Amino acid sequence: MLKIKNLKADIENKSILNNFNLEIKPGEVHAIMGPNGSGKSTLSNILSGKKGYDISGEILFENKNIFELETEERAHKGIFLAFQYPLEIPGVNTNIFLKTSLNAIRKARGEKELDAIEFLKLVKLKAKELKFDEEKLNRQLNVGFSGGEKKKNEILQMSILNPKLSILDETDSGLDIDALKTVADGVNSLRKKDNSFLIITHYQRLLDYIKPDYVHVLINGKIIKSGGPELALELEKKGYENFN
Amino acid sequence: MEKQLKIDFQKLLETSNFSKKNVEIKRKNFENFIEKGFPNRREENWKFSDLNQIISKNIKNLSFYNDLSKPNKIDQSIFIDGLEHNKLVFVNGRIEKIEFDYEEKNKMEILDDLVLEKSNNSNNSLLFLNNAFVSKYFKLIVKKNYSLKKPLAIYNITNKDLVSKSINLKIDILLEENSSLKLIDFSNDKSITNFININYNFDLQKNSILKNYKIDNNSNSNVKYSFSNINQDSNSVSEIFLLSSGSEFIKNEINCNLNGEYASAFVNGVYILGETKHHEIKTNINHLVEKTKSYQLIKGVLEDTSKAVYQGKIFVDSKAQKTDGYQLSKAILLNDNTEFDAKPELEIYADDVKCSHGSASGSLNEDSIFYLMSRGLNYQEAKKLLINGFLLDVVEKITDSEIKNLIKNIMSLKQ
Ligand SMILES: Nc1ncnc2c1ncn2[C@@H]1O[C@H](COP(=O)(O)OP(=O)(O)OP(=O)(O)O)[C@@H](O)[C@H]1O
Ligand SMILES: [Mg+2]
């Protein structure tokens, strides 16, 4: 599904990612752990096509190089990023935004756009599954949402858009224990043989709920070690400094 | 220009039937204008918008005499659709239609005999010009306890026949006790490079309500000045909304005197500007007695090399304790060649008051764009959503839901 080869990313002549390699097969869940500033969000942003980085190497999504694709084209292809810091968008109604987004993606895929009633039905169902207060969907996007509500809203968007590759950038940070479980349930319910996940986290706890197939340790823009779920436990014990 | 002014003024007097008193006042105003000329940036009020320069840059051979003897055709297609309303239609400065189909005729009075005030304390040269050259006049009196059932739209239409002319209109509106009026100013210009100068006087008696929506939406090359003077008695409310977008230049100046307790004034506005357009909103809100309130929210989105100016002044007299005054302006600059000048001004002589002001401008947030694009919207869609969202809260301030919808439609803000 995703193959990253020799990715190098600089920003303002500062090297952030270097010789970065990763392959995610359909249906797999990969976790990336790494200290602050190691380049995790940069990686997520680059996968979603954010501008402003000097990059080289190769990013293949479903065997096609996506280097030249705009952010929205990647979304249309099924790449979704749950932001570490979801943005507040004043004056834009959450429901209407969700509908615009879903229909933009459906349209690009040649699927029929949902009308207001079909959409509301879908959104109600998903909000209920994620225990997301429906009333909030009539508010402005993320405006006045608590930190946890913003994160849950990202997962709601993910489950409505039903992407092929979901990148979760520290979605667990700021979630209470119950919310963490519901979010994990949300992810697990999307886990199918052709949906993949890249989960960025600082805490092993999330991985108790979402069992990853692989765990990678990212330090200074480079994966220094990969392994199974046990690697996360080891990390938790040792910390990054004593690692390796 | 002075030569042209003199010829045109003479022609106006010869071809019109002004009363002796009016002629006398006109002469005085004419002399005052000749002496002062168009305002320039040396005047504090005009320091961000040098009208003298703007006129000489945009208008070749400006002339001041406008032949109003022949009727003009009204292009009905520009009338507001889907909203029942009364109409007052100006075409090229001539009143072509007065239609109050929805109202009780004995609850209103319409006067069109020009009445000019003798002592004009003002030092505003554009009012001098207006008084000197105005020949058509419209005054509406809404009688005690009457609320117009439908809004009144004042259409200010100009067509291709009008080129490089100065047009001066004078409109007075008196709202008697407990009365109310919703007024939409709607301009549509197919003419080129004229100077259009409109002078409004509003008198709001006790408990009356004025809602005035000024819509400048159609792109045109005219230079405009609109001056509204509002006098408010106790408990009266004025709500003004400005959509400032279409004209090459327009300065909306609002002078509001809160003369009675609990009188309140709301001025909300949006600029949506592109190309070389240059718009200004200038307010003077004068809190002259206790317990009055004013609120101003102005937002702008500027593209290309456009420029927006907001000069908002809140004056609080020493008698005006318990004044509540608020003012905020914000602009999104879509490129580096745009300019937003905000000059908030508080002049406060009372001590028990609540006044605040603020201003901010910046570019479109690229991170927000990225967020929206990551959800499948393309750049243009994301940009539009952000801009509409930015402007929406100003439009939401409109208290009349029908007109709010109309304006949302005009701005394509409908979600
Ligand atoms: N726009 C930018 N300009 C300059 N430096 C940047 C920019 N964005 C990121 N960086 C730098 O790149 C490095 C990696 O940042 P990144 O946000 O990817 O880290 P992270 O691994 O996500 O950290 P955290 O765990 O704190 O979220 C940091 O040193 C950061 O300061
Ligand atoms: Mg990060």
mmCIF file with all atom_site columns, C-alpha atoms in Angstrom, chain A residues 45 48 50 71-72 75-76 80-81 83 87 89-93 96-97 101 104-105 142 154 157, chain B residues 365-379 381 385-386 388-390 392-393 415:
data_model
loop_
_atom_site.group_PDB
_atom_site.id
_atom_site.type_symbol
_atom_site.label_atom_id
_atom_site.label_alt_id
_atom_site.label_comp_id
_atom_site.label_asym_id
_atom_site.label_entity_id
_atom_site.label_seq_id
_atom_site.pdbx_PDB_ins_code
_atom_site.Cartn_x
_atom_site.Cartn_y
_atom_site.Cartn_z
_atom_site.occupancy
_atom_site.B_iso_or_equiv
_atom_site.pdbx_formal_charge
_atom_site.auth_seq_id
_atom_site.auth_comp_id
_atom_site.auth_asym_id
_atom_site.auth_atom_id
_atom_site.pdbx_PDB_model_num
ATOM 1  C CA . ASN A 1 45  ? 2.621   16.226 6.687  1.00 0.00 ? 45  ASN A CA 1
ATOM 2  C CA . SER A 1 48  ? -0.400  14.303 3.049  1.00 0.00 ? 48  SER A CA 1
ATOM 3  C CA . LYS A 1 50  ? 2.070   19.672 2.708  1.00 0.00 ? 50  LYS A CA 1
ATOM 4  C CA . THR A 1 71  ? -2.941  17.347 -0.914 1.00 0.00 ? 71  THR A CA 1
ATOM 5  C CA . GLU A 1 72  ? -6.562  16.947 -2.003 1.00 0.00 ? 72  GLU A CA 1
ATOM 6  C CA . ALA A 1 75  ? -7.149  12.567 0.092  1.00 0.00 ? 75  ALA A CA 1
ATOM 7  C CA . HIS A 1 76  ? -9.149  11.442 -2.930 1.00 0.00 ? 76  HIS A CA 1
ATOM 8  C CA . PHE A 1 80  ? -6.128  10.521 5.694  1.00 0.00 ? 80  PHE A CA 1
ATOM 9  C CA . LEU A 1 81  ? -4.213  12.418 8.342  1.00 0.00 ? 81  LEU A CA 1
ATOM 10 C CA . PHE A 1 83  ? -3.784  16.026 12.901 1.00 0.00 ? 83  PHE A CA 1
ATOM 11 C CA . LEU A 1 87  ? -7.184  23.522 13.409 1.00 0.00 ? 87  LEU A CA 1
ATOM 12 C CA . ILE A 1 89  ? -11.991 26.995 11.420 1.00 0.00 ? 89  ILE A CA 1
ATOM 13 C CA . PRO A 1 90  ? -14.274 29.862 12.442 1.00 0.00 ? 90  PRO A CA 1
ATOM 14 C CA . GLY A 1 91  ? -17.537 30.363 10.596 1.00 0.00 ? 91  GLY A CA 1
ATOM 15 C CA . VAL A 1 92  ? -17.544 26.883 9.061  1.00 0.00 ? 92  VAL A CA 1
ATOM 16 C CA . ASN A 1 93  ? -20.228 24.567 10.332 1.00 0.00 ? 93  ASN A CA 1
ATOM 17 C CA . ILE A 1 96  ? -21.496 21.135 6.424  1.00 0.00 ? 96  ILE A CA 1
ATOM 18 C CA . PHE A 1 97  ? -17.743 20.809 6.305  1.00 0.00 ? 97  PHE A CA 1
ATOM 19 C CA . SER A 1 101 ? -15.402 16.862 2.385  1.00 0.00 ? 101 SER A CA 1
ATOM 20 C CA . ALA A 1 104 ? -15.551 16.018 -2.689 1.00 0.00 ? 104 ALA A CA 1
ATOM 21 C CA . ILE A 1 105 ? -13.902 12.668 -2.133 1.00 0.00 ? 105 ILE A CA 1
ATOM 22 C CA . ASN A 1 142 ? -13.276 22.730 16.225 1.00 0.00 ? 142 ASN A CA 1
ATOM 23 C CA . GLU A 1 154 ? -10.574 13.768 13.722 1.00 0.00 ? 154 GLU A CA 1
ATOM 24 C CA . GLN A 1 157 ? -13.894 12.414 10.095 1.00 0.00 ? 157 GLN A CA 1
ATOM 25 C CA . ASN B 2 365 ? -3.643  30.762 7.327  1.00 0.00 ? 365 ASN B CA 1
ATOM 26 C CA . GLU B 2 366 ? -1.850  28.195 5.145  1.00 0.00 ? 366 GLU B CA 1
ATOM 27 C CA . ASP B 2 367 ? -2.096  25.540 7.862  1.00 0.00 ? 367 ASP B CA 1
ATOM 28 C CA . SER B 2 368 ? -5.877  25.892 7.804  1.00 0.00 ? 368 SER B CA 1
ATOM 29 C CA . ILE B 2 369 ? -5.805  25.547 4.031  1.00 0.00 ? 369 ILE B CA 1
ATOM 30 C CA . PHE B 2 370 ? -3.704  22.394 4.362  1.00 0.00 ? 370 PHE B CA 1
ATOM 31 C CA . TYR B 2 371 ? -6.139  21.013 6.935  1.00 0.00 ? 371 TYR B CA 1
ATOM 32 C CA . LEU B 2 372 ? -9.121  21.542 4.638  1.00 0.00 ? 372 LEU B CA 1
ATOM 33 C CA . MET B 2 373 ? -7.276  20.214 1.592  1.00 0.00 ? 373 MET B CA 1
ATOM 34 C CA . SER B 2 374 ? -6.299  17.089 3.481  1.00 0.00 ? 374 SER B CA 1
ATOM 35 C CA . ARG B 2 375 ? -10.034 16.447 3.649  1.00 0.00 ? 375 ARG B CA 1
ATOM 36 C CA . GLY B 2 376 ? -10.405 16.508 -0.109 1.00 0.00 ? 376 GLY B CA 1
ATOM 37 C CA . LEU B 2 377 ? -11.133 20.153 -0.890 1.00 0.00 ? 377 LEU B CA 1
ATOM 38 C CA . ASN B 2 378 ? -9.020  21.818 -3.547 1.00 0.00 ? 378 ASN B CA 1
ATOM 39 C CA . TYR B 2 379 ? -7.132  25.041 -2.890 1.00 0.00 ? 379 TYR B CA 1
ATOM 40 C CA . GLU B 2 381 ? -12.580 25.560 -2.304 1.00 0.00 ? 381 GLU B CA 1
ATOM 41 C CA . LEU B 2 385 ? -14.556 28.237 2.834  1.00 0.00 ? 385 LEU B CA 1
ATOM 42 C CA . LEU B 2 386 ? -12.052 30.029 5.058  1.00 0.00 ? 386 LEU B CA 1
ATOM 43 C CA . ASN B 2 388 ? -16.628 32.890 3.950  1.00 0.00 ? 388 ASN B CA 1
ATOM 44 C CA . GLY B 2 389 ? -16.176 31.624 7.471  1.00 0.00 ? 389 GLY B CA 1
ATOM 45 C CA . PHE B 2 390 ? -14.145 34.689 8.317  1.00 0.00 ? 390 PHE B CA 1
ATOM 46 C CA . LEU B 2 392 ? -19.812 35.098 8.267  1.00 0.00 ? 392 LEU B CA 1
ATOM 47 C CA . ASP B 2 393 ? -20.001 36.462 11.800 1.00 0.00 ? 393 ASP B CA 1
ATOM 48 C CA . GLN B 2 415 ? -23.723 26.927 3.261  1.00 0.00 ? 415 GLN B CA 1
#
